[in-house]
mmCIF file with all atom_site columns, C-alpha atoms and ligand atoms in Angstrom:
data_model
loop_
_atom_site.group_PDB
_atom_site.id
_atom_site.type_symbol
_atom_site.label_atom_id
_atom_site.label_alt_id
_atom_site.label_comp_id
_atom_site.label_asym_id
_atom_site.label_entity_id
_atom_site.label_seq_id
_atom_site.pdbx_PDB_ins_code
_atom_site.Cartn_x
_atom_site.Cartn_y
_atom_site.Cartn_z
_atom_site.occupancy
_atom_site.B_iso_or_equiv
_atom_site.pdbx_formal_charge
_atom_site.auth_seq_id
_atom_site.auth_comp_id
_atom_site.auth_asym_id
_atom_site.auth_atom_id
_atom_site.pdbx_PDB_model_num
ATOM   1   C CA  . UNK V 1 1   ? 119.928 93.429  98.096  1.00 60.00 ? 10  UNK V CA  1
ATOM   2   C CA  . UNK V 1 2   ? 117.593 90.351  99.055  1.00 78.00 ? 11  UNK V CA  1
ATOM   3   C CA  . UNK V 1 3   ? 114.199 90.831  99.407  1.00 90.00 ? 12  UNK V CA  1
ATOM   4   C CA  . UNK V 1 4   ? 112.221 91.764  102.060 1.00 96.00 ? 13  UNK V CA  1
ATOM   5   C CA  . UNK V 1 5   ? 109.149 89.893  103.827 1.00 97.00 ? 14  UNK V CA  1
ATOM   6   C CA  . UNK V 1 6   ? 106.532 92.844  102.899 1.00 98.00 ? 15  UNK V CA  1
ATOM   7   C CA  . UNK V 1 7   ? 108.106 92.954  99.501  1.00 97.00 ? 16  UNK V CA  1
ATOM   8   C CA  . UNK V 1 8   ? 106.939 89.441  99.336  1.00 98.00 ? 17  UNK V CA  1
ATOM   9   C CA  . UNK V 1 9   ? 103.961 90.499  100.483 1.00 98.00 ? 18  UNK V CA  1
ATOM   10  C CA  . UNK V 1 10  ? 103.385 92.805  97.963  1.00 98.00 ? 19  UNK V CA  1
ATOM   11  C CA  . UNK V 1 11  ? 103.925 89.819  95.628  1.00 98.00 ? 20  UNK V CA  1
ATOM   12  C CA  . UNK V 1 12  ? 101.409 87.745  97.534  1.00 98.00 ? 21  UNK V CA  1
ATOM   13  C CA  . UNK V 1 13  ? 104.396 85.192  97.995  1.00 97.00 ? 22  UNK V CA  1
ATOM   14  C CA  . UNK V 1 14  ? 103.952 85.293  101.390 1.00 97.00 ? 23  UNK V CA  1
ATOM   15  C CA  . UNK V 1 15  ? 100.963 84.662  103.231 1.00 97.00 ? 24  UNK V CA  1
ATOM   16  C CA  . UNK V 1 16  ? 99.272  88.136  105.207 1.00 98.00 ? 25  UNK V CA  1
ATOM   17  C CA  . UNK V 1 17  ? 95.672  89.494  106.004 1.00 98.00 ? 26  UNK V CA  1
ATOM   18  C CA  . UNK V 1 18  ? 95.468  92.011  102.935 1.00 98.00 ? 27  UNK V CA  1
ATOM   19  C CA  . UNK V 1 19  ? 92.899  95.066  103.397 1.00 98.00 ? 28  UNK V CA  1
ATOM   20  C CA  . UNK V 1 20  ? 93.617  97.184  100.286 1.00 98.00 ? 29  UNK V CA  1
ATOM   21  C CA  . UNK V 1 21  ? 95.952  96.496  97.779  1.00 98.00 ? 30  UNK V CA  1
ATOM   22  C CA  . UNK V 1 22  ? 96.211  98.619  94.374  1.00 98.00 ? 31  UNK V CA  1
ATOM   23  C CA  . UNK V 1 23  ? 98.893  98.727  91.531  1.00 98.00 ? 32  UNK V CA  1
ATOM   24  C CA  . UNK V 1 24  ? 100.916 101.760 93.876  1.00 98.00 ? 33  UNK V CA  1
ATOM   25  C CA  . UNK V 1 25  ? 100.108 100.410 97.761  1.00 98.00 ? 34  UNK V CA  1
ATOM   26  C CA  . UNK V 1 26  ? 99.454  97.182  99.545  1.00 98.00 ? 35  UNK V CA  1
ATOM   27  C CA  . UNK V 1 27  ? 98.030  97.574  103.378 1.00 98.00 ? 36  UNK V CA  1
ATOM   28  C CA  . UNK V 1 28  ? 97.847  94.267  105.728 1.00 98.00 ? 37  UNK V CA  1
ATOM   29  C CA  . UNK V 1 29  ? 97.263  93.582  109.042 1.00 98.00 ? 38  UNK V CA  1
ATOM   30  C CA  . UNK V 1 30  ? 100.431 93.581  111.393 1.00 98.00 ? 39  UNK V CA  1
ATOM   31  C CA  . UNK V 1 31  ? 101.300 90.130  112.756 1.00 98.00 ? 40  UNK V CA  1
ATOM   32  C CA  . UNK V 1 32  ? 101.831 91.259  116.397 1.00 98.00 ? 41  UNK V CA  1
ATOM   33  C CA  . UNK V 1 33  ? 99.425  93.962  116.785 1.00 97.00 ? 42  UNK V CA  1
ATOM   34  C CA  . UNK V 1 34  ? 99.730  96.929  119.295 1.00 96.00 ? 43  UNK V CA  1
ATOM   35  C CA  . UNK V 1 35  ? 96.473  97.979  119.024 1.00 97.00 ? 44  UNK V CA  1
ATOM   36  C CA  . UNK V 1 36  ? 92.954  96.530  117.921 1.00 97.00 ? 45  UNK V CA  1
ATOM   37  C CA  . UNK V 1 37  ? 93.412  98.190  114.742 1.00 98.00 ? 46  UNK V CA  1
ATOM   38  C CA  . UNK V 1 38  ? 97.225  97.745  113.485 1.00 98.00 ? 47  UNK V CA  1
ATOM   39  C CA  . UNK V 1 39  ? 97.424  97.832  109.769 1.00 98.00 ? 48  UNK V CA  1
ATOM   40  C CA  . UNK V 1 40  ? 100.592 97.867  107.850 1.00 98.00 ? 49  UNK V CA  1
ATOM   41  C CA  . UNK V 1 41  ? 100.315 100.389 104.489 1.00 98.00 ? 50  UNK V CA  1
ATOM   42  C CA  . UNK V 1 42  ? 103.540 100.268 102.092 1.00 98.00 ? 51  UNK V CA  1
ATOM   43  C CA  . UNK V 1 43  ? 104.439 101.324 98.744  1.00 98.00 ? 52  UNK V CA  1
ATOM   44  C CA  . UNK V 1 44  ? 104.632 97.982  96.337  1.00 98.00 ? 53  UNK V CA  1
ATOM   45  C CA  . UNK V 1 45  ? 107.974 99.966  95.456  1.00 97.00 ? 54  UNK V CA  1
ATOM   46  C CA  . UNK V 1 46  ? 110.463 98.714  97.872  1.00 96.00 ? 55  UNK V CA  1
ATOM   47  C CA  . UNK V 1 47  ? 111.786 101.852 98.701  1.00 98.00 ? 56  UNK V CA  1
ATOM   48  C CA  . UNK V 1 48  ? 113.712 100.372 102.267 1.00 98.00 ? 57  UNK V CA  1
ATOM   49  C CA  . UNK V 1 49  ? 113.071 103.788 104.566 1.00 98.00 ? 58  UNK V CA  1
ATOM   50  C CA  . UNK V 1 50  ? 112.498 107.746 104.667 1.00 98.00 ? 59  UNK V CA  1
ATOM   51  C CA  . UNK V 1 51  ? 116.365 107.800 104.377 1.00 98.00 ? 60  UNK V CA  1
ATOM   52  C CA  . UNK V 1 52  ? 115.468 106.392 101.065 1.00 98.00 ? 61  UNK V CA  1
ATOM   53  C CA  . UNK V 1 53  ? 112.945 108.745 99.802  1.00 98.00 ? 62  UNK V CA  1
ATOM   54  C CA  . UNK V 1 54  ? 113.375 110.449 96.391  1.00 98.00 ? 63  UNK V CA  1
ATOM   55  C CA  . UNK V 1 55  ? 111.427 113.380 94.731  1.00 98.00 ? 64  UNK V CA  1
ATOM   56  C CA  . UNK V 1 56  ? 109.969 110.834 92.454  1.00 98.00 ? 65  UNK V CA  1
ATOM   57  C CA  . UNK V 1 57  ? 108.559 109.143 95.349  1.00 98.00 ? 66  UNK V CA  1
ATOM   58  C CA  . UNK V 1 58  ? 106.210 111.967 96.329  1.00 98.00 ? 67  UNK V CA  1
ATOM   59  C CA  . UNK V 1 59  ? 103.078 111.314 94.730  1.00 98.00 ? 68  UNK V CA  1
ATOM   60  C CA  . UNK V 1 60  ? 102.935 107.327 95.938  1.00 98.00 ? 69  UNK V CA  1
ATOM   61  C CA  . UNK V 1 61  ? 103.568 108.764 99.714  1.00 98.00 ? 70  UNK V CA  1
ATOM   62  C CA  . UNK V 1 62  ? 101.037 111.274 99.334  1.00 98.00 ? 71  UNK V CA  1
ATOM   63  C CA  . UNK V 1 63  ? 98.638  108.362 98.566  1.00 98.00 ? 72  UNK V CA  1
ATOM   64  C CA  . UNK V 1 64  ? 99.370  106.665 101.652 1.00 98.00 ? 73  UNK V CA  1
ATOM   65  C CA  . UNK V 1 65  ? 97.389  109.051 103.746 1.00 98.00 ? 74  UNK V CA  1
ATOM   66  C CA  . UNK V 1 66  ? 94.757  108.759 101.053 1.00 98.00 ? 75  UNK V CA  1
ATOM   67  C CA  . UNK V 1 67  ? 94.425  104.837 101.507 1.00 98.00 ? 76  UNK V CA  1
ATOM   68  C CA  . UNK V 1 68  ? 94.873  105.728 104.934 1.00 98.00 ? 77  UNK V CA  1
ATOM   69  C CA  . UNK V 1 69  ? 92.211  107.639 105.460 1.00 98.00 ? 78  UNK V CA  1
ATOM   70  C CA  . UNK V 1 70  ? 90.086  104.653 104.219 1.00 98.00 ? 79  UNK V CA  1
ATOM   71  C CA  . UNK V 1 71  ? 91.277  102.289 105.632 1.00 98.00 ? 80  UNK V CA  1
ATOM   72  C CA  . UNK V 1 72  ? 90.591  104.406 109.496 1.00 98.00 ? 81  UNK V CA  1
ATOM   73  C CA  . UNK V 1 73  ? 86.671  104.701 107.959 1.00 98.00 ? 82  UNK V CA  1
ATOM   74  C CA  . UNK V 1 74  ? 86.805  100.932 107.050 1.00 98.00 ? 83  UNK V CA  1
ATOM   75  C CA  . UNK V 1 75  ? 88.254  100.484 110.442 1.00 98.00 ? 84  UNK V CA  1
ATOM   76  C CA  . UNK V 1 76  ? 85.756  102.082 112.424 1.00 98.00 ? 85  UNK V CA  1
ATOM   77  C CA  . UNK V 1 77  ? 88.909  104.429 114.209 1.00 98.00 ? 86  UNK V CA  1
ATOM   78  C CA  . UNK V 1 78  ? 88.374  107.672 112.046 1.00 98.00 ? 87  UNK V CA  1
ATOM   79  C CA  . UNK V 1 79  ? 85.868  109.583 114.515 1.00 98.00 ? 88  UNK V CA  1
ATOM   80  C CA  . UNK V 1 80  ? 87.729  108.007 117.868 1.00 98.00 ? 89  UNK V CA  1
ATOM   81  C CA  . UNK V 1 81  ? 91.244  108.929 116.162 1.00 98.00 ? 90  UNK V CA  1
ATOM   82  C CA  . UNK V 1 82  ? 94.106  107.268 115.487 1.00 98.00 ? 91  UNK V CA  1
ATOM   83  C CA  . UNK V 1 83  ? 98.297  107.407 115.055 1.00 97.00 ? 92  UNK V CA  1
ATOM   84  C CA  . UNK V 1 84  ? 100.205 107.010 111.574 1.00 98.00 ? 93  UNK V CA  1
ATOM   85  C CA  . UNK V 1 85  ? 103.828 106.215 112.221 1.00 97.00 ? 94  UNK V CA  1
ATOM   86  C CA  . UNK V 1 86  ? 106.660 105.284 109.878 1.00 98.00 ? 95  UNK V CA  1
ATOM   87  C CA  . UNK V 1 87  ? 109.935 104.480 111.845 1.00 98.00 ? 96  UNK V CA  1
ATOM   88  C CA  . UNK V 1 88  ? 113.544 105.342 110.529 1.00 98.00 ? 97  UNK V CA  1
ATOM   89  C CA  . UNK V 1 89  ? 116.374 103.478 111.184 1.00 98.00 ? 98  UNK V CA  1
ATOM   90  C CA  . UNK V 1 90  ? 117.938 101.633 113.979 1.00 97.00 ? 99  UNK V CA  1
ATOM   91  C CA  . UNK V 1 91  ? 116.896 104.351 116.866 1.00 96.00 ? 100 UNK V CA  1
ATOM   92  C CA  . UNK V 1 92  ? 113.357 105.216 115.051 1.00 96.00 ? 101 UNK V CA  1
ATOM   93  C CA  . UNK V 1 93  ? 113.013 101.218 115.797 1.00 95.00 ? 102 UNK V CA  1
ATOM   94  C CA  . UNK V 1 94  ? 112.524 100.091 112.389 1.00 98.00 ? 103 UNK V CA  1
ATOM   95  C CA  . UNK V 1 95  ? 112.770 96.374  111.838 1.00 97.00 ? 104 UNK V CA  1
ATOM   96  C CA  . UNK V 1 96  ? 111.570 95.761  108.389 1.00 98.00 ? 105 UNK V CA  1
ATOM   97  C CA  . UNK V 1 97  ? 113.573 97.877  105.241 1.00 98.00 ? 106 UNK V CA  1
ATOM   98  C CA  . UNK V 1 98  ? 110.414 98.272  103.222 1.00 98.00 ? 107 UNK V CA  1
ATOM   99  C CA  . UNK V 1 99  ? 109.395 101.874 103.993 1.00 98.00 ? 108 UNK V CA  1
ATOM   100 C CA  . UNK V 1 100 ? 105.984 101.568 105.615 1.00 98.00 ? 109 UNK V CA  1
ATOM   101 C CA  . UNK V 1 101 ? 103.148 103.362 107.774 1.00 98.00 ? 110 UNK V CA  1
ATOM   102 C CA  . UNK V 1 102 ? 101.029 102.250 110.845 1.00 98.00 ? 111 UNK V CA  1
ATOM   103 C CA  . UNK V 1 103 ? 97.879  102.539 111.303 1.00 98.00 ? 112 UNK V CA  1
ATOM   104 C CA  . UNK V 1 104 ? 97.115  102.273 114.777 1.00 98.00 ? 113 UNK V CA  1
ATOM   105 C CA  . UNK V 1 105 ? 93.785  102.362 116.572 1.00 98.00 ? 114 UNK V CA  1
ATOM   106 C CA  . UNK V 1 106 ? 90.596  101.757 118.548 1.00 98.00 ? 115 UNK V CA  1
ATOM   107 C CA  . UNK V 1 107 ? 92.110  102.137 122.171 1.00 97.00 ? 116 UNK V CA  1
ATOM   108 C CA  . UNK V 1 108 ? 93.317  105.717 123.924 1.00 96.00 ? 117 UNK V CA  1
ATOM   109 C CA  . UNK V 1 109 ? 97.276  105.247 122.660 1.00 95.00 ? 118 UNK V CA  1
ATOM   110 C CA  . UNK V 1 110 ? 98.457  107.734 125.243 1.00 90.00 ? 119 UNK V CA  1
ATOM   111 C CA  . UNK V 1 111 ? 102.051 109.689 124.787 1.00 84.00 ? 120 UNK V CA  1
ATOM   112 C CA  . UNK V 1 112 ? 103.796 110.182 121.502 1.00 81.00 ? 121 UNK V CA  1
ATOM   113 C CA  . UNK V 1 113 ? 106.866 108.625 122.472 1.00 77.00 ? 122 UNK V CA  1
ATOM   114 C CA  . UNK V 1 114 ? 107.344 106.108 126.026 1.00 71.00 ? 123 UNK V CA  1
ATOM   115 C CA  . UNK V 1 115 ? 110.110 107.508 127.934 1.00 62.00 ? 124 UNK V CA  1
ATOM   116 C CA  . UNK V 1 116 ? 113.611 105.234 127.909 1.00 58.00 ? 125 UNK V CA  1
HETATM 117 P P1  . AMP U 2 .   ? 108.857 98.554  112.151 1.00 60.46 ? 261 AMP U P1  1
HETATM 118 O O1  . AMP U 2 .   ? 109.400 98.327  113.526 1.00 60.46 ? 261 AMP U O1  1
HETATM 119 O O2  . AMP U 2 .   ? 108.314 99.956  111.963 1.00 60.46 ? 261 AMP U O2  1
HETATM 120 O O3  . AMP U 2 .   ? 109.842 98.174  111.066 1.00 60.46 ? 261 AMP U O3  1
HETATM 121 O O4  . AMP U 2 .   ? 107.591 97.631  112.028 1.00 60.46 ? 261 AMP U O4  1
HETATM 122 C C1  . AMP U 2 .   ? 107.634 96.345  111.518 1.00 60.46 ? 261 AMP U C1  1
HETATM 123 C C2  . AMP U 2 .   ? 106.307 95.745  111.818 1.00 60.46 ? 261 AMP U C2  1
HETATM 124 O O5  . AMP U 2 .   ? 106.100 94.646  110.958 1.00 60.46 ? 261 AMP U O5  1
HETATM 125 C C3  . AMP U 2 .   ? 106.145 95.216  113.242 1.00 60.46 ? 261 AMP U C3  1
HETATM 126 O O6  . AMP U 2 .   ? 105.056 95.876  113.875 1.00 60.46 ? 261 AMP U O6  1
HETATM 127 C C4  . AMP U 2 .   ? 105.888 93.736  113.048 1.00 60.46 ? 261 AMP U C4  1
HETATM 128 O O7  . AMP U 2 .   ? 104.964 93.212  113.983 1.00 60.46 ? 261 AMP U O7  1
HETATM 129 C C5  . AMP U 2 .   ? 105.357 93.671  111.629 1.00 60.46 ? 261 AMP U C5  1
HETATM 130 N N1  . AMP U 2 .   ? 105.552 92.417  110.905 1.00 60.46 ? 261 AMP U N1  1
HETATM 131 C C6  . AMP U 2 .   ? 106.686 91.680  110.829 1.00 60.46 ? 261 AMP U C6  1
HETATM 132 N N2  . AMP U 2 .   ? 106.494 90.609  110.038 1.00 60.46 ? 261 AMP U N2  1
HETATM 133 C C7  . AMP U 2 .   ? 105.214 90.676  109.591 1.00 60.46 ? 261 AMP U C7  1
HETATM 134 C C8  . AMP U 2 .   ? 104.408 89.867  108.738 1.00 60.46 ? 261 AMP U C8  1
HETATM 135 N N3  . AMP U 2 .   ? 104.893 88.735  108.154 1.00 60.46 ? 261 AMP U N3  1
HETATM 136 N N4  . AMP U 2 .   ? 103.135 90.236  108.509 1.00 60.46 ? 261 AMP U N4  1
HETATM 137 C C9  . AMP U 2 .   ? 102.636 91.354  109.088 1.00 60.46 ? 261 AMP U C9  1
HETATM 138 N N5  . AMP U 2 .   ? 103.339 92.172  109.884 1.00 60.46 ? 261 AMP U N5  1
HETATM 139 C C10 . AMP U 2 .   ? 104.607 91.834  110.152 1.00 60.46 ? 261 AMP U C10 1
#
């Protein structure tokens, strides 16, 4: 399977506004944000979506919320709250097949889910 643009990324191969980046995650600003505070956070494992997920991937997800967490105090969203969202598949909306969670904040983001 060929490589995907946040597995390049991860590789610093391509070019991206890194925040945090450690030898089990690398987060990075998204490139068309929804909110004032959009940040990408991924496993370096390329582990394509939940669908995906093994047992032995349990302790690097776990760690997302950790770096998470950070990253909302770093961000200046944890008091004013924020949304973490990892889409699945075609309906979830995913786009990119490098399992990843948003970090979205710093405006009121209203409902969980827009109606159709
Ligand atoms: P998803 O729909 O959950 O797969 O989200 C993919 C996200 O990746 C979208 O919000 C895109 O704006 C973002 N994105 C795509 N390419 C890049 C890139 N080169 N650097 C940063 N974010 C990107």
């Amino acid at each position: 399977m060929s490589e995907t643009l946040f597995t390049k990324i991860v590789k610093r191969e391509i070019p991206a506004d890194i925040l945090f980046q450690d030898d089990r995650v690398t987060a990075f600003r998204d490139i068309h944000p929804q909110a004032p505070s959009h940040v990408l956070i991924i496993p370096n494992k390329p582990i394509p979506s939940v669908n995906d997920v093994t047992p032995e991937d349990e302790a690097v997800l776990g760690y997302l919320f950790v770096v998470a967490r950070k990253l909302a105090e770093q961000e200046g969203v944890a008091e004013s709250g924020y949304r973490l969202l990892i889409n699945c598949g075609d309906d979830g909306g995913q786009e990119v097949y490098h399992l990843h969670m948003h970090l979205l904040g710093g405006r009121p983001l209203g409902r969980m889910v827009a109606r159709a």
